[in-house]
């Protein structure tokens, strides 16, 4: 089970931190990712962190602004979002993958509920 929280309304240029709590599985066995889906657009993988080495992946649009991290002791994954802009407005989802590749969106099969992030001008 994945439960994300921390979304909300923020002004452009501001920051938000999303958190995702996991339960029911051995967290350290899974790659973790954050996806987002804006109205009228496909869901996209914006950040991912691998299960063993902690290697990270970022979509080009968020690189340098977003930071994904995980705390295996707490079964938590985080997405720190800085310098937010209007294009970051979307519903954000955390997800888990038991597959081999952490940077491919198709490998994620476990999903939390969406969390709305709205960036205003």
mmCIF file of C-alpha atoms in Angstrom:
data_model
loop_
_atom_site.group_PDB
_atom_site.id
_atom_site.type_symbol
_atom_site.label_atom_id
_atom_site.label_comp_id
_atom_site.label_asym_id
_atom_site.label_seq_id
_atom_site.Cartn_x
_atom_site.Cartn_y
_atom_site.Cartn_z
ATOM 1 C CA UNK A 1 0.000 0.000 0.000
ATOM 2 C CA UNK A 2 1.261 3.430 -0.941
ATOM 3 C CA UNK A 3 -0.050 6.653 0.506
ATOM 4 C CA UNK A 4 1.157 9.991 -0.750
ATOM 5 C CA UNK A 5 0.664 13.338 0.934
ATOM 6 C CA UNK A 6 2.027 16.847 0.896
ATOM 7 C CA UNK A 7 0.456 18.315 -2.212
ATOM 8 C CA UNK A 8 -1.318 21.622 -2.319
ATOM 9 C CA UNK A 9 -1.302 25.112 -3.757
ATOM 10 C CA UNK A 10 1.920 27.041 -4.137
ATOM 11 C CA UNK A 11 3.003 30.157 -5.971
ATOM 12 C CA UNK A 12 5.350 29.944 -8.892
ATOM 13 C CA UNK A 13 8.909 29.838 -7.673
ATOM 14 C CA UNK A 14 7.922 28.167 -4.451
ATOM 15 C CA UNK A 15 8.604 24.710 -3.071
ATOM 16 C CA UNK A 16 6.664 21.680 -1.955
ATOM 17 C CA UNK A 17 7.662 18.336 -0.571
ATOM 18 C CA UNK A 18 5.697 15.228 -1.370
ATOM 19 C CA UNK A 19 5.967 12.204 0.868
ATOM 20 C CA UNK A 20 4.895 8.649 0.272
ATOM 21 C CA UNK A 21 4.452 6.116 3.016
ATOM 22 C CA UNK A 22 4.559 2.451 2.119
ATOM 23 C CA UNK A 23 3.391 -0.624 3.959
ATOM 24 C CA UNK A 24 2.727 -4.273 3.417
ATOM 25 C CA UNK A 25 5.856 -5.085 1.448
ATOM 26 C CA UNK A 26 9.603 -5.071 1.913
ATOM 27 C CA UNK A 27 10.219 -1.513 0.845
ATOM 28 C CA UNK A 28 13.891 -1.953 0.101
ATOM 29 C CA UNK A 29 13.057 -4.553 -2.570
ATOM 30 C CA UNK A 30 11.341 -1.982 -4.763
ATOM 31 C CA UNK A 31 12.347 0.831 -7.008
ATOM 32 C CA UNK A 32 10.289 3.894 -6.204
ATOM 33 C CA UNK A 33 9.067 6.567 -8.526
ATOM 34 C CA UNK A 34 7.006 9.717 -8.722
ATOM 35 C CA UNK A 35 4.719 10.238 -11.663
ATOM 36 C CA UNK A 36 2.497 13.115 -12.607
ATOM 37 C CA UNK A 37 -0.437 13.637 -14.890
ATOM 38 C CA UNK A 38 -1.562 17.048 -16.020
ATOM 39 C CA UNK A 39 -5.003 17.623 -17.542
ATOM 40 C CA UNK A 40 -5.110 16.391 -21.103
ATOM 41 C CA UNK A 41 -1.646 14.848 -20.889
ATOM 42 C CA UNK A 42 -0.296 11.389 -20.415
ATOM 43 C CA UNK A 43 1.084 10.305 -17.103
ATOM 44 C CA UNK A 44 4.853 10.697 -17.007
ATOM 45 C CA UNK A 45 7.628 9.478 -14.772
ATOM 46 C CA UNK A 46 9.306 12.539 -13.293
ATOM 47 C CA UNK A 47 11.712 10.985 -10.810
ATOM 48 C CA UNK A 48 12.798 7.543 -9.675
ATOM 49 C CA UNK A 49 15.211 6.030 -7.213
ATOM 50 C CA UNK A 50 16.586 2.515 -7.456
ATOM 51 C CA UNK A 51 16.180 -0.015 -4.699
ATOM 52 C CA UNK A 52 19.760 -0.978 -3.959
ATOM 53 C CA UNK A 53 22.185 1.667 -5.069
ATOM 54 C CA UNK A 54 19.877 4.649 -4.694
ATOM 55 C CA UNK A 55 20.599 5.712 -8.240
ATOM 56 C CA UNK A 56 18.224 8.407 -9.429
ATOM 57 C CA UNK A 57 16.466 9.339 -12.618
ATOM 58 C CA UNK A 58 14.848 12.662 -13.450
ATOM 59 C CA UNK A 59 12.783 13.760 -16.365
ATOM 60 C CA UNK A 60 14.455 16.555 -18.271
ATOM 61 C CA UNK A 61 11.708 18.988 -17.326
ATOM 62 C CA UNK A 62 12.420 18.671 -13.600
ATOM 63 C CA UNK A 63 16.128 18.020 -13.519
ATOM 64 C CA UNK A 64 17.910 20.411 -11.204
ATOM 65 C CA UNK A 65 14.667 21.426 -9.498
ATOM 66 C CA UNK A 66 13.272 18.186 -8.065
ATOM 67 C CA UNK A 67 15.027 15.758 -5.754
ATOM 68 C CA UNK A 68 13.841 12.245 -4.992
ATOM 69 C CA UNK A 69 15.035 10.429 -1.918
ATOM 70 C CA UNK A 70 14.142 7.349 0.037
ATOM 71 C CA UNK A 71 14.467 6.278 3.634
ATOM 72 C CA UNK A 72 14.437 2.497 3.767
ATOM 73 C CA UNK A 73 14.339 2.495 7.562
ATOM 74 C CA UNK A 74 11.105 4.477 7.538
ATOM 75 C CA UNK A 75 9.634 2.967 4.355
ATOM 76 C CA UNK A 76 9.285 6.446 2.935
ATOM 77 C CA UNK A 77 10.032 8.125 -0.353
ATOM 78 C CA UNK A 78 10.097 11.868 -0.867
ATOM 79 C CA UNK A 79 9.991 14.327 -3.710
ATOM 80 C CA UNK A 80 11.376 17.758 -2.943
ATOM 81 C CA UNK A 81 10.126 20.191 -5.574
ATOM 82 C CA UNK A 82 11.797 23.570 -5.874
ATOM 83 C CA UNK A 83 11.421 26.459 -8.293
ATOM 84 C CA UNK A 84 7.959 25.269 -9.202
ATOM 85 C CA UNK A 85 6.373 26.655 -12.328
ATOM 86 C CA UNK A 86 2.921 26.549 -13.858
ATOM 87 C CA UNK A 87 3.822 23.506 -15.960
ATOM 88 C CA UNK A 88 4.355 21.492 -12.785
ATOM 89 C CA UNK A 89 0.650 21.636 -11.996
ATOM 90 C CA UNK A 90 -0.572 18.044 -12.050
ATOM 91 C CA UNK A 91 -1.749 15.134 -9.985
ATOM 92 C CA UNK A 92 1.306 13.420 -8.566
ATOM 93 C CA UNK A 93 1.486 9.708 -7.803
ATOM 94 C CA UNK A 94 4.052 7.617 -6.030
ATOM 95 C CA UNK A 95 4.601 4.132 -7.356
ATOM 96 C CA UNK A 96 6.705 1.055 -6.762
ATOM 97 C CA UNK A 97 8.381 -1.338 -9.139
ATOM 98 C CA UNK A 98 9.604 -4.829 -8.449
ATOM 99 C CA UNK A 99 11.083 -5.043 -11.935
ATOM 100 C CA UNK A 100 14.615 -4.657 -13.150
ATOM 101 C CA UNK A 101 14.576 -1.119 -14.510
ATOM 102 C CA UNK A 102 13.833 1.816 -12.259
ATOM 103 C CA UNK A 103 13.835 4.492 -14.941
ATOM 104 C CA UNK A 104 11.136 2.943 -17.156
ATOM 105 C CA UNK A 105 7.624 3.970 -16.306
ATOM 106 C CA UNK A 106 6.156 0.708 -17.578
ATOM 107 C CA UNK A 107 7.898 -1.234 -14.808
ATOM 108 C CA UNK A 108 5.817 0.369 -12.056
ATOM 109 C CA UNK A 109 2.881 -1.759 -10.992
ATOM 110 C CA UNK A 110 1.948 -0.542 -7.520
ATOM 111 C CA UNK A 111 0.333 2.855 -7.153
ATOM 112 C CA UNK A 112 -0.699 5.246 -4.485
ATOM 113 C CA UNK A 113 -3.558 7.676 -4.738
ATOM 114 C CA UNK A 114 -2.994 10.925 -6.558
ATOM 115 C CA UNK A 115 -1.968 14.133 -4.858
ATOM 116 C CA UNK A 116 -2.872 17.432 -6.468
ATOM 117 C CA UNK A 117 -0.132 20.003 -6.873
ATOM 118 C CA UNK A 118 -1.259 23.361 -8.186
ATOM 119 C CA UNK A 119 1.186 26.115 -9.012
ATOM 120 C CA UNK A 120 -0.298 29.584 -9.323
ATOM 121 C CA UNK A 121 1.145 32.669 -10.959
#
